[in-house]
Amino acid sequence: MRAIHFLGIAMLSAAIIGCQTHPALAPGSAAPQPPASSSAVLAASTAADWREVPPEQLLVMTLAGGGRVLMELAPEFAPLHADNIRQLARSGYYDGLAILRVQDNYVVQWGDPNEQQPRSVGAAQRTLPGEFSRPIAGLAEFTPLPDGDVYAAQVGHSGGFAAARDPARGQAWLAHCYGALGVGRGMGADSGGGPELYVVIGHAPRHLDRNITLAGRVLQGMDQLTALPRGTGPLGFYEKPDQYVTIASIRAAADLPTSERPALQVLRTNTPLWAAYVDTRRNRRDPWFIEATGHVDLCNVGVPVRQTPRG
Amino acid sequence: MRAIHFLGIAMLSAAIIGCQTHPALAPGSAAPQPPASSSAVLAASTAADWREVPPEQLLVMTLAGGGRVLMELAPEFAPLHADNIRQLARSGYYDGLAILRVQDNYVVQWGDPNEQQPRSVGAAQRTLPGEFSRPIAGLAEFTPLPDGDVYAAQVGHSGGFAAARDPARGQAWLAHCYGALGVGRGMGADSGGGPELYVVIGHAPRHLDRNITLAGRVLQGMDQLTALPRGTGPLGFYEKPDQYVTIASIRAAADLPTSERPALQVLRTNTPLWAAYVDTRRNRRDPWFIEATGHVDLCNVGVPVRQTPRG
């Protein structure tokens, strides 16, 4: 039974293949075989189908236990916050802070556990104007996903990020999909800035779109956040300091010694291969499937990430 | 800052209030105050707005560590599987089996770790015909959610379960929302039956709808499953037996001594109060929100569960 179920589940797993790195993408990988699967399409990708994550946009969070979470900032959507978060990281602001909150099916949040004497942000800003959306005009890239959306007039992908648009208002914004990196704020639209950050760990809370600043997304290491014990206090806050998960450091890859610098690539989301990939997510042709869905939700597409191939 | 963020996050947390029990629902709770919030609407509910979960449909899974997960079977959608799973539980089939797989943003799965000598299912069935959908005709209740859906022609709620309908085919089915309880199967549509079960722990994998049998949903204790270490093997399977999470027992509440029997109620999903509740999920009027979304995704509604009030 187990082997059979393993097989069945193997087909199921295509559902999140886009959220994982792909060893199969190493040079010499097999050409795609019909029926096209996500992995077959990715195996047929060339170097031109991938873009390097700029080291200054790649954040490396190291937890006290040694776990690493790699995140990409999105300066096209949140330029002020991306710069501020990078500056906070460079100055060591986050080092020694902690994950204070893990609310099931919602968010992991980190910040300064010391309410009485909050740490100085140094030359960075504690608060910034909210960057909840931006003009469609000037956005370098947007590939629409024609499958429809409950929350927005248009959804699609921009530079590897799940995003949405409202042509009537001429605005575009990042979507709160699983793994989205957000900027905690208070009641005021301008009350956040980067000292307190959160990551979506559950079903996409899309109602937060355009209500709070998204500054990027997690590319690797989600399991370092999602497997943490849920907080038992209100809103999933940890009730005792000894429950806090200490953050050893957060640094931009560009600020790390070359030898310690991770290198990741994200699949380009404006290529013919991307269109073929999305189609494999929309129409499941794996033999396990009985009903080819014919549609795919923005947050179920998943934008593949891989280690930069050596050499 | 912390206090401020706590406030802000308090508003955010409305996003999953529907997935939690509500201490605020105890007798004597405050009457709703405009603008209506989810908690205010629930605080105004009466006993008639809630239904008792039948003890024979309420599954109690106890993990070796003592954690409990409470699940409700959905006999209207999967009658054969609900009966079979209940029989497997009654016979003690699941006792001593284990969680074998935790795949991030996807599923937790449990079954028999012994591939060589699988445990006997006794008088129960190892496999059953798939119950992927059922006729719309004869379904006791279905309250449409008019907000639209990427995957199905119609979505809504039936007896507290998130469901979908296709009038063209005259079929209805349960939706793969967070917490959905499914029946692992192999390549064949009839290769599952109940010995191996899974629970959705991530963004709704709705492409599985109508491809595999859903037999119910988790009502309480999701954090006992979601905070487990992710499996490092292919598809999130644990690679070493010492990583398995042992299941002490699974029993229907009806088969437990009265003193050990949990009692839960689920908010009725076919009442005026339900309509008011859904509206608070669709239009966020909490002062924290700047953009009232105006739409809500089926899997973001959340059907409230509470302990049965004493007396």
Coordinates of C-alpha atoms in Angstrom, one line a residue:
Chain A
M1 CA 0.0 0.0 0.0
R2 CA 2.7 2.4 1.0
A3 CA 4.5 2.2 -2.3
I4 CA 1.3 2.8 -4.1
H5 CA 0.4 5.8 -1.9
F6 CA 3.9 7.1 -2.3
L7 CA 3.3 7.1 -6.0
G8 CA -0.1 8.8 -5.7
I9 CA 1.4 11.4 -3.4
A10 CA 4.2 11.9 -5.8
M11 CA 1.7 13.3 -8.2
L12 CA 0.1 15.4 -5.6
S13 CA 3.5 16.9 -4.7
A14 CA 3.5 18.7 -8.1
A15 CA 1.3 21.1 -6.3
I16 CA 4.3 22.7 -4.5
I17 CA 7.2 21.8 -6.7
G18 CA 7.3 25.5 -7.7
C19 CA 8.1 26.3 -4.1
Q20 CA 11.2 24.2 -3.9
T21 CA 14.7 24.1 -5.4
H22 CA 15.2 21.7 -8.3
P23 CA 18.1 19.4 -8.3
A24 CA 16.7 18.1 -11.6
L25 CA 17.7 21.4 -13.1
A26 CA 21.4 20.6 -13.0
P27 CA 23.1 20.7 -16.4
G28 CA 22.4 17.6 -18.4
S29 CA 18.9 17.1 -17.1
A30 CA 16.4 15.2 -19.3
A31 CA 14.3 16.9 -22.0
P32 CA 10.6 17.2 -21.2
Q33 CA 8.4 14.2 -22.0
P34 CA 4.7 14.5 -22.9
P35 CA 2.5 14.9 -21.0
A36 CA 4.3 17.9 -19.8
S37 CA 4.8 18.1 -16.1
S38 CA 6.1 21.1 -14.1
S39 CA 9.4 19.4 -13.5
A40 CA 9.7 18.4 -17.2
V41 CA 9.2 22.0 -18.3
L42 CA 11.7 23.2 -15.7
A43 CA 14.1 20.5 -16.8
A44 CA 14.0 22.0 -20.3
S45 CA 14.8 25.5 -19.1
T46 CA 18.0 27.2 -20.2
A47 CA 20.2 29.7 -18.3
A48 CA 18.2 32.5 -20.0
D49 CA 15.0 31.4 -18.3
W50 CA 16.5 32.3 -14.9
R51 CA 17.6 35.5 -13.3
E52 CA 20.2 35.9 -10.6
V53 CA 18.8 37.4 -7.3
P54 CA 20.9 40.6 -6.8
P55 CA 23.0 40.1 -3.7
E56 CA 21.9 43.5 -2.3
Q57 CA 18.3 42.3 -2.6
L58 CA 18.9 38.8 -1.0
L59 CA 18.4 38.8 2.7
V60 CA 20.0 36.0 4.8
M61 CA 18.3 35.5 8.2
T62 CA 20.2 33.1 10.4
L63 CA 18.4 31.8 13.5
A64 CA 20.2 31.1 16.8
G65 CA 19.7 27.4 16.1
G66 CA 21.5 27.8 12.8
G67 CA 18.5 27.6 10.5
R68 CA 18.6 30.0 7.5
V69 CA 15.8 31.8 5.7
L70 CA 16.6 33.5 2.4
M71 CA 14.4 36.4 1.3
E72 CA 14.3 38.6 -1.7
L73 CA 13.4 42.3 -1.3
A74 CA 11.1 43.9 -3.9
P75 CA 12.4 47.4 -4.5
E76 CA 10.1 48.0 -7.5
F77 CA 7.1 47.7 -5.1
A78 CA 8.5 49.0 -1.8
P79 CA 11.7 51.0 -2.6
L80 CA 11.7 52.9 0.7
H81 CA 11.2 49.8 2.8
A82 CA 13.7 47.7 0.8
D83 CA 16.4 50.3 1.4
N84 CA 15.5 50.8 5.0
I85 CA 15.4 47.0 5.8
R86 CA 18.7 46.6 4.0
Q87 CA 20.2 49.4 6.1
L88 CA 18.7 47.9 9.3
A89 CA 20.3 44.6 8.4
R90 CA 23.7 46.2 7.6
S91 CA 23.8 48.0 10.9
G92 CA 23.1 44.8 12.8
Y93 CA 19.7 46.1 14.1
Y94 CA 18.1 42.7 13.8
D95 CA 20.9 40.7 15.4
G96 CA 19.7 39.4 18.7
L97 CA 16.0 40.3 18.1
A98 CA 13.5 37.4 18.1
I99 CA 10.5 35.8 16.6
L100 CA 7.8 36.9 19.0
R101 CA 4.7 35.6 17.3
V102 CA 3.7 32.5 15.4
Q103 CA -0.1 32.5 14.7
D104 CA -1.3 29.3 13.0
N105 CA -2.4 29.6 9.4
Y106 CA -1.5 33.3 9.4
V107 CA 1.9 34.9 10.2
V108 CA 5.3 34.6 11.8
Q109 CA 6.5 37.9 13.1
W110 CA 9.8 39.1 14.5
G111 CA 10.9 42.3 16.2
D112 CA 12.3 43.8 19.4
P113 CA 11.2 42.0 22.5
N114 CA 12.2 44.9 24.7
E115 CA 9.1 47.1 24.8
Q116 CA 10.5 49.3 27.6
Q117 CA 13.8 50.2 25.9
P118 CA 13.5 49.6 22.2
R119 CA 16.8 49.3 20.4
S120 CA 17.9 52.3 18.3
V121 CA 17.4 52.0 14.6
G122 CA 20.6 54.1 14.1
A123 CA 20.7 55.9 10.8
A124 CA 17.7 53.9 9.5
Q125 CA 14.0 54.9 9.8
R126 CA 11.7 53.5 12.4
T127 CA 8.6 54.4 10.3
L128 CA 8.1 55.2 6.7
P129 CA 5.1 56.2 4.5
G130 CA 3.2 53.0 3.6
E131 CA 4.0 51.5 0.2
F132 CA 0.7 49.6 -0.2
S133 CA 0.6 50.0 -4.0
R134 CA 2.4 51.7 -6.8
P135 CA 1.5 53.1 -10.3
I136 CA 1.1 50.5 -13.0
A137 CA 2.9 52.9 -15.2
G138 CA 6.7 52.3 -15.0
L139 CA 6.4 48.8 -13.7
A140 CA 9.1 47.0 -15.7
E141 CA 7.1 43.8 -16.1
F142 CA 3.8 42.2 -15.5
T143 CA 2.6 38.9 -17.0
P144 CA -1.2 38.5 -16.4
L145 CA -2.6 35.3 -15.1
P146 CA -5.9 35.0 -17.0
D147 CA -7.4 32.5 -14.5
G148 CA -9.3 35.1 -12.5
D149 CA -9.1 36.2 -8.9
V150 CA -11.5 36.7 -6.1
Y151 CA -9.8 39.8 -4.8
A152 CA -8.3 41.8 -7.6
A153 CA -9.3 42.9 -11.2
Q154 CA -6.1 41.5 -12.5
V155 CA -3.4 39.2 -11.1
G156 CA -0.1 37.9 -12.5
H157 CA 3.6 38.0 -11.9
S158 CA 6.2 40.8 -11.9
G159 CA 9.8 39.9 -11.7
G160 CA 9.0 36.6 -10.0
F161 CA 6.6 38.2 -7.5
A162 CA 2.9 37.4 -7.3
A163 CA 1.1 40.7 -7.9
A164 CA -2.2 42.3 -8.7
R165 CA -3.4 45.3 -10.7
D166 CA -6.4 47.7 -10.8
P167 CA -6.4 49.4 -14.2
A168 CA -9.3 51.6 -13.0
R169 CA -7.0 53.1 -10.4
G170 CA -3.8 52.6 -12.3
Q171 CA -2.3 50.8 -9.3
A172 CA -0.3 47.6 -8.9
W173 CA 0.7 45.8 -5.7
L174 CA 2.3 42.6 -4.3
A175 CA -0.1 39.8 -3.2
H176 CA -0.2 38.2 0.3
C177 CA 0.7 34.7 -0.9
Y178 CA 2.3 32.1 1.2
G179 CA 5.9 33.3 2.0
A180 CA 5.2 37.0 1.4
L181 CA 7.4 39.2 3.5
G182 CA 5.5 42.1 5.2
V183 CA 6.2 45.1 7.3
G184 CA 4.3 45.2 10.6
R185 CA 2.4 48.4 11.3
G186 CA 0.1 49.9 13.9
M187 CA -3.1 51.8 13.3
G188 CA -1.5 54.4 11.2
A189 CA -0.7 53.8 7.5
D190 CA 2.7 55.2 8.1
S191 CA 3.4 53.5 11.4
G192 CA 5.6 50.7 10.0
G193 CA 9.0 50.8 8.5
G194 CA 10.9 47.6 8.9
P195 CA 11.9 47.1 12.5
E196 CA 9.1 44.6 12.8
L197 CA 8.5 42.1 9.9
Y198 CA 6.2 39.2 9.2
V199 CA 6.0 36.3 6.8
V200 CA 2.7 34.7 5.7
I201 CA 2.7 31.0 6.7
G202 CA -0.9 30.0 5.9
H203 CA -3.7 30.3 3.4
A204 CA -3.1 33.6 1.6
P205 CA -4.7 36.5 3.6
R206 CA -5.4 38.5 0.5
H207 CA -7.6 40.9 2.4
L208 CA -4.3 42.4 3.7
D209 CA -3.4 43.4 0.2
R210 CA -3.1 47.2 -0.1
N211 CA -3.6 47.5 3.7
I212 CA 0.0 46.9 4.6
T213 CA 3.4 47.1 3.0
L214 CA 4.8 43.9 1.4
A215 CA 8.6 44.3 0.9
G216 CA 9.5 40.9 -0.7
R217 CA 9.1 37.2 -0.2
V218 CA 10.9 34.1 1.2
L219 CA 12.8 32.2 -1.5
Q220 CA 14.2 29.4 0.7
G221 CA 13.9 28.1 4.3
M222 CA 10.1 28.5 4.9
D223 CA 10.2 25.4 7.0
Q224 CA 12.5 27.2 9.5
L225 CA 9.5 29.5 10.2
T226 CA 6.4 27.2 9.6
A227 CA 7.5 24.4 12.0
L228 CA 7.9 26.7 15.0
P229 CA 5.6 26.1 18.0
R230 CA 2.5 28.3 17.7
G231 CA 2.3 31.0 20.3
T232 CA -0.3 30.4 23.0
G233 CA -0.9 34.1 23.8
P234 CA -3.5 36.3 22.0
L235 CA -2.8 36.6 18.3
G236 CA -0.2 33.8 18.5
F237 CA 2.3 35.9 20.5
Y238 CA 4.7 33.8 22.7
E239 CA 3.8 34.3 26.3
K240 CA 7.2 33.8 27.9
P241 CA 10.5 35.3 26.8
D242 CA 12.1 31.8 26.9
Q243 CA 9.8 30.9 24.0
Y244 CA 11.2 33.6 21.8
V245 CA 13.2 32.3 18.8
T246 CA 16.4 34.4 18.7
I247 CA 17.6 35.8 15.4
A248 CA 21.4 35.5 15.2
S249 CA 21.6 37.9 12.3
I250 CA 20.0 39.3 9.2
R251 CA 22.3 40.5 6.4
A252 CA 22.0 41.3 2.8
A253 CA 24.1 38.7 0.8
A254 CA 26.0 41.6 -0.6
D255 CA 27.3 42.4 2.9
L256 CA 28.5 38.9 3.6
P257 CA 32.0 37.6 2.7
T258 CA 32.0 36.1 -0.7
S259 CA 32.6 32.7 0.7
E260 CA 29.5 32.9 2.9
R261 CA 27.3 34.5 0.2
P262 CA 24.4 32.3 -1.0
A263 CA 23.5 32.5 -4.7
L264 CA 19.9 31.9 -5.9
Q265 CA 18.1 32.2 -9.1
V266 CA 14.4 32.8 -9.7
L267 CA 12.6 31.6 -12.8
R268 CA 11.8 34.5 -15.1
T269 CA 8.0 35.2 -15.2
N270 CA 7.9 36.8 -18.6
T271 CA 9.1 34.1 -21.0
P272 CA 7.6 31.4 -23.2
L273 CA 8.9 28.8 -20.7
W274 CA 7.1 30.6 -17.9
A275 CA 3.8 30.3 -19.9
A276 CA 4.4 26.6 -20.4
Y277 CA 5.2 26.2 -16.7
V278 CA 2.0 28.0 -15.7
D279 CA 0.0 25.8 -18.0
T280 CA 1.3 22.7 -16.2
R281 CA 0.0 24.2 -13.0
R282 CA -3.3 25.0 -14.5
N283 CA -3.9 21.7 -16.3
R284 CA -2.6 18.8 -14.3
R285 CA -1.7 16.1 -16.9
D286 CA 0.1 13.8 -14.5
P287 CA -1.6 10.4 -14.8
W288 CA -2.6 10.6 -11.1
F289 CA -5.1 13.4 -11.9
I290 CA -8.6 12.5 -13.0
E291 CA -10.0 16.1 -13.4
A292 CA -7.6 18.5 -15.1
T293 CA -8.5 21.6 -13.1
G294 CA -8.2 24.1 -16.0
H295 CA -7.6 27.0 -13.6
V296 CA -4.9 28.0 -11.1
D297 CA -5.0 30.4 -8.2
L298 CA -2.3 33.1 -8.2
C299 CA -0.9 31.8 -4.9
N300 CA -0.8 28.2 -6.2
V301 CA 1.4 28.9 -9.2
G302 CA 4.6 29.1 -7.2
V303 CA 7.7 30.7 -8.8
P304 CA 10.5 28.2 -8.9
V305 CA 13.8 29.0 -7.1
R306 CA 17.1 27.2 -7.5
Q307 CA 20.7 27.4 -6.4
T308 CA 22.8 29.2 -9.0
P309 CA 24.4 26.4 -11.0
R310 CA 28.2 26.2 -10.5
G311 CA 30.6 27.3 -13.2
Chain B
M1 CA 6.2 50.4 19.3
R2 CA 5.3 47.0 20.4
A3 CA 2.0 48.0 21.9
I4 CA 1.2 49.8 18.8
H5 CA 2.1 46.8 16.6
F6 CA 0.2 44.6 18.9
L7 CA -2.9 46.7 18.3
G8 CA -2.3 46.7 14.6
I9 CA -1.8 43.0 14.5
A10 CA -4.9 42.6 16.6
M11 CA -6.9 43.8 13.7
L12 CA -4.9 41.5 11.3
S13 CA -5.8 38.6 13.5
A14 CA -9.5 38.9 12.4
A15 CA -8.3 37.1 9.4
I16 CA -8.4 33.8 11.2
I17 CA -10.7 34.4 14.1
G18 CA -13.1 32.0 12.3
C19 CA -10.7 29.2 12.7
Q20 CA -10.4 29.5 16.5
T21 CA -12.6 28.9 19.4
H22 CA -14.1 32.0 20.9
P23 CA -13.9 32.6 24.7
A24 CA -15.8 35.8 23.9
L25 CA -18.8 33.6 23.2
A26 CA -19.3 32.7 26.8
P27 CA -22.6 33.8 28.3
G28 CA -22.7 37.4 29.2
S29 CA -20.5 38.5 26.3
A30 CA -21.0 42.0 25.0
A31 CA -23.5 42.9 22.3
P32 CA -22.2 43.7 18.9
Q33 CA -21.0 47.3 18.4
P34 CA -20.9 49.1 15.0
P35 CA -18.9 48.8 12.9
A36 CA -19.6 45.1 13.1
S37 CA -16.6 42.8 13.5
S38 CA -16.5 39.1 13.2
S39 CA -16.2 38.7 17.0
A40 CA -19.1 41.2 17.6
V41 CA -21.3 39.2 15.3
L42 CA -20.4 35.9 17.0
A43 CA -20.9 37.5 20.4
A44 CA -24.5 38.2 19.3
S45 CA -25.1 34.6 18.3
T46 CA -27.7 32.5 20.2
A47 CA -27.8 28.8 20.9
A48 CA -29.9 28.4 17.7
D49 CA -27.0 29.7 15.6
W50 CA -24.8 26.7 16.6
R51 CA -25.2 23.0 15.9
E52 CA -23.7 20.2 18.1
V53 CA -21.2 18.0 16.3
P54 CA -22.7 14.5 16.5
P55 CA -20.4 12.4 18.7
E56 CA -20.3 9.6 16.1
Q57 CA -18.9 12.1 13.5
L58 CA -16.4 13.7 15.9
L59 CA -13.0 12.0 15.7
V60 CA -10.5 12.4 18.5
M61 CA -6.9 11.8 17.5
T62 CA -4.5 11.7 20.4
L63 CA -0.8 11.9 19.7
A64 CA 1.8 10.0 21.7
G65 CA 2.9 13.3 23.2
G66 CA -0.6 14.0 24.4
G67 CA -1.7 16.5 21.8
R68 CA -5.3 16.2 20.5
V69 CA -6.7 16.9 17.1
L70 CA -10.5 17.0 16.8
M71 CA -12.0 16.3 13.3
E72 CA -15.5 16.1 12.0
L73 CA -16.5 13.5 9.4
A74 CA -18.7 14.6 6.5
P75 CA -21.0 11.6 5.8
E76 CA -23.2 13.7 3.4
F77 CA -20.2 14.0 1.1
A78 CA -18.3 10.7 1.8
P79 CA -20.7 8.3 3.4
L80 CA -18.7 5.1 2.6
H81 CA -15.4 6.7 3.9
A82 CA -17.0 8.2 7.0
D83 CA -18.3 4.8 8.0
N84 CA -15.1 3.0 7.2
I85 CA -12.9 5.5 9.0
R86 CA -15.2 5.3 12.0
Q87 CA -15.0 1.5 11.9
L88 CA -11.2 1.6 11.6
A89 CA -11.1 4.0 14.6
R90 CA -13.4 1.8 16.7
S91 CA -11.3 -1.3 16.0
G92 CA -8.2 0.5 17.1
Y93 CA -6.6 0.2 13.6
Y94 CA -4.9 3.7 13.9
D95 CA -3.6 3.1 17.4
G96 CA 0.2 3.0 17.2
L97 CA 0.4 4.1 13.6
A98 CA 2.3 7.3 12.8
I99 CA 2.5 10.6 11.0
L100 CA 4.9 9.6 8.2
R101 CA 4.9 12.8 6.2
V102 CA 4.8 16.5 6.7
Q103 CA 5.3 18.4 3.5
D104 CA 5.5 22.2 3.9
N105 CA 2.6 24.3 2.7
Y106 CA 0.9 21.1 1.6
V107 CA -0.2 18.1 3.8
V108 CA 0.4 16.1 6.9
Q109 CA -0.2 12.4 6.3
W110 CA -0.4 9.4 8.6
G111 CA -0.7 5.7 8.0
D112 CA 1.0 2.4 8.6
P113 CA 4.8 2.7 8.8
N114 CA 5.2 -1.1 8.2
E115 CA 5.3 -1.5 4.5
Q116 CA 6.3 -5.2 4.7
Q117 CA 3.6 -6.4 6.9
P118 CA 0.7 -3.9 6.8
R119 CA -1.7 -4.1 9.7
S120 CA -5.0 -5.8 9.1
V121 CA -8.0 -3.5 8.6
G122 CA -10.2 -6.2 10.3
A123 CA -13.8 -5.9 9.3
A124 CA -13.2 -2.5 7.7
Q125 CA -12.3 -1.9 4.1
R126 CA -8.8 -1.2 2.9
T127 CA -10.1 0.5 -0.3
L128 CA -13.4 1.9 -1.4
P129 CA -14.9 3.6 -4.5
G130 CA -13.7 7.2 -4.6
E131 CA -16.2 9.7 -3.3
F132 CA -14.9 12.7 -5.1
S133 CA -18.2 14.4 -5.6
R134 CA -21.9 13.8 -5.1
P135 CA -25.2 14.9 -6.7
I136 CA -26.4 18.4 -5.8
A137 CA -29.9 16.9 -5.6
G138 CA -30.5 15.6 -2.1
L139 CA -27.8 17.8 -0.4
A140 CA -29.5 19.0 2.7
E141 CA -28.0 22.5 2.6
F142 CA -25.8 24.8 0.5
T143 CA -25.4 28.5 1.2
P144 CA -23.7 30.0 -1.9
L145 CA -20.8 32.4 -1.4
P146 CA -21.3 35.0 -4.2
D147 CA -17.8 36.3 -4.2
G148 CA -16.6 34.1 -7.0
D149 CA -14.0 31.4 -7.2
V150 CA -11.0 30.5 -9.4
Y151 CA -11.7 26.8 -9.5
A152 CA -15.5 26.1 -9.4
A153 CA -18.6 27.5 -10.9
Q154 CA -20.2 27.9 -7.5
V155 CA -18.7 27.8 -3.9
G156 CA -20.3 28.1 -0.6
H157 CA -20.9 26.2 2.7
S158 CA -22.9 23.1 3.5
G159 CA -23.4 22.1 7.1
G160 CA -20.3 24.0 8.1
F161 CA -18.0 22.6 5.4
A162 CA -16.5 24.6 2.6
A163 CA -17.9 23.1 -0.6
A164 CA -18.3 23.7 -4.3
R165 CA -20.9 22.9 -7.0
D166 CA -21.1 22.5 -10.7
P167 CA -24.7 22.9 -11.8
A168 CA -23.9 21.8 -15.4
R169 CA -22.9 18.4 -14.0
G170 CA -25.2 18.5 -11.1
Q171 CA -22.4 17.7 -8.8
A172 CA -21.2 19.0 -5.4
W173 CA -18.0 18.4 -3.5
L174 CA -15.9 19.4 -0.5
A175 CA -13.1 22.0 -1.1
H176 CA -9.5 21.5 -0.2
C177 CA -9.3 24.4 2.3
Y178 CA -6.8 24.6 5.2
G179 CA -7.7 21.8 7.6
A180 CA -9.5 19.6 5.1
L181 CA -9.3 15.9 6.0
G182 CA -8.5 13.7 3.0
V183 CA -8.1 10.0 2.1
G184 CA -4.8 9.1 0.6
R185 CA -5.0 7.1 -2.6
G186 CA -2.7 5.7 -5.2
M187 CA -3.0 5.8 -9.0
G188 CA -6.4 4.2 -9.0
A189 CA -9.5 6.3 -8.2
D190 CA -10.6 3.4 -5.9
S191 CA -7.3 2.8 -4.3
G192 CA -7.9 4.7 -1.1
G193 CA -10.3 3.9 1.7
G194 CA -9.2 5.3 5.0
P195 CA -6.1 3.5 6.3
E196 CA -4.0 6.4 5.1
L197 CA -5.3 10.0 5.8
Y198 CA -4.0 13.5 5.2
V199 CA -4.8 17.0 6.4
V200 CA -4.2 20.2 4.4
I201 CA -1.7 22.5 6.3
G202 CA -1.0 25.2 3.7
H203 CA -2.5 27.3 0.9
A204 CA -5.6 25.5 -0.3
P205 CA -4.5 22.9 -3.0
R206 CA -7.9 23.3 -4.8
H207 CA -6.6 21.4 -7.8
L208 CA -7.1 18.3 -5.7
D209 CA -10.8 18.9 -5.5
R210 CA -12.7 16.1 -7.3
N211 CA -9.5 14.1 -7.6
I212 CA -9.4 12.6 -4.2
T213 CA -11.9 11.9 -1.4
L214 CA -12.3 14.5 1.3
A215 CA -14.0 12.9 4.3
G216 CA -14.2 15.8 6.8
R217 CA -12.2 18.6 8.4
V218 CA -10.2 19.4 11.5
L219 CA -12.2 21.5 14.0
Q220 CA -9.5 21.9 16.7
G221 CA -5.8 21.2 17.2
M222 CA -4.4 22.1 13.8
D223 CA -1.3 23.4 15.6
Q224 CA -0.6 19.8 16.7
L225 CA 0.0 19.0 13.0
T226 CA 1.3 22.3 11.5
A227 CA 4.1 22.8 13.9
L228 CA 5.6 19.4 13.3
P229 CA 9.1 19.2 11.7
R230 CA 8.9 19.0 8.0
G231 CA 10.1 15.7 6.5
T232 CA 13.4 16.0 4.7
G233 CA 12.7 13.0 2.3
P234 CA 11.0 13.3 -1.1
L235 CA 7.5 14.7 -0.8
G236 CA 8.1 15.5 2.9
F237 CA 8.2 12.0 4.1
Y238 CA 10.3 11.4 7.3
E239 CA 13.4 9.6 6.4
K240 CA 14.0 7.8 9.7
P241 CA 11.5 5.8 11.7
D242 CA 12.6 7.7 14.9
Q243 CA 11.2 10.8 13.2
Y244 CA 7.7 9.3 13.0
V245 CA 5.1 11.0 15.2
T246 CA 3.2 8.1 16.9
I247 CA -0.6 8.2 17.0
A248 CA -1.7 7.0 20.4
S249 CA -5.3 6.5 19.3
I250 CA -8.1 7.8 17.1
R251 CA -11.6 7.3 18.3
A252 CA -15.0 8.6 17.6
A253 CA -16.2 10.7 20.5
A254 CA -19.3 8.4 20.7
D255 CA -16.9 5.5 21.5
L256 CA -15.2 7.3 24.4
P257 CA -16.4 7.2 28.0
T258 CA -18.7 10.2 28.6
S259 CA -16.2 11.7 30.9
E260 CA -13.5 11.8 28.2
R261 CA -15.9 12.9 25.4
P262 CA -15.2 16.3 23.9
A263 CA -18.2 18.4 22.9
L264 CA -17.9 21.0 20.1
Q265 CA -20.3 23.2 18.2
V266 CA -20.0 24.5 14.7
L267 CA -21.6 27.8 13.6
R268 CA -24.6 27.0 11.4
T269 CA -23.9 28.2 7.8
N270 CA -27.5 28.7 6.7
T271 CA -28.7 31.4 9.0
P272 CA -29.0 35.2 9.0
L273 CA -26.2 35.4 11.5
W274 CA -24.0 33.4 9.2
A275 CA -24.7 35.9 6.4
A276 CA -23.8 38.7 8.8
Y277 CA -20.6 36.9 9.8
V278 CA -19.5 36.3 6.2
D279 CA -20.1 40.0 5.5
T280 CA -17.6 40.9 8.2
R281 CA -15.1 38.6 6.5
R282 CA -15.8 40.2 3.1
N283 CA -15.8 43.8 4.2
R284 CA -13.3 44.6 6.9
R285 CA -14.6 47.5 8.9
D286 CA -12.1 47.3 11.7
P287 CA -10.4 50.7 12.0
W288 CA -7.0 49.1 11.1
F289 CA -8.2 48.5 7.6
I290 CA -7.8 51.1 4.9
E291 CA -9.2 49.2 2.0
A292 CA -12.4 47.2 2.7
T293 CA -11.7 44.2 0.5
G294 CA -15.2 43.7 -0.7
H295 CA -14.6 40.0 -1.5
V296 CA -13.7 36.9 0.4
D297 CA -12.1 33.7 -0.8
L298 CA -14.0 30.5 0.2
C299 CA -11.0 29.3 2.3
N300 CA -10.7 32.6 4.0
V301 CA -14.2 32.7 5.5
G302 CA -13.5 30.2 8.2
V303 CA -16.4 28.4 10.0
P304 CA -16.3 29.2 13.7
V305 CA -16.1 26.3 16.2
R306 CA -16.6 26.5 20.0
Q307 CA -16.7 24.3 23.0
T308 CA -20.3 23.4 23.8
P309 CA -21.3 25.8 26.6
R310 CA -21.8 24.1 29.9
G311 CA -25.3 23.7 31.3

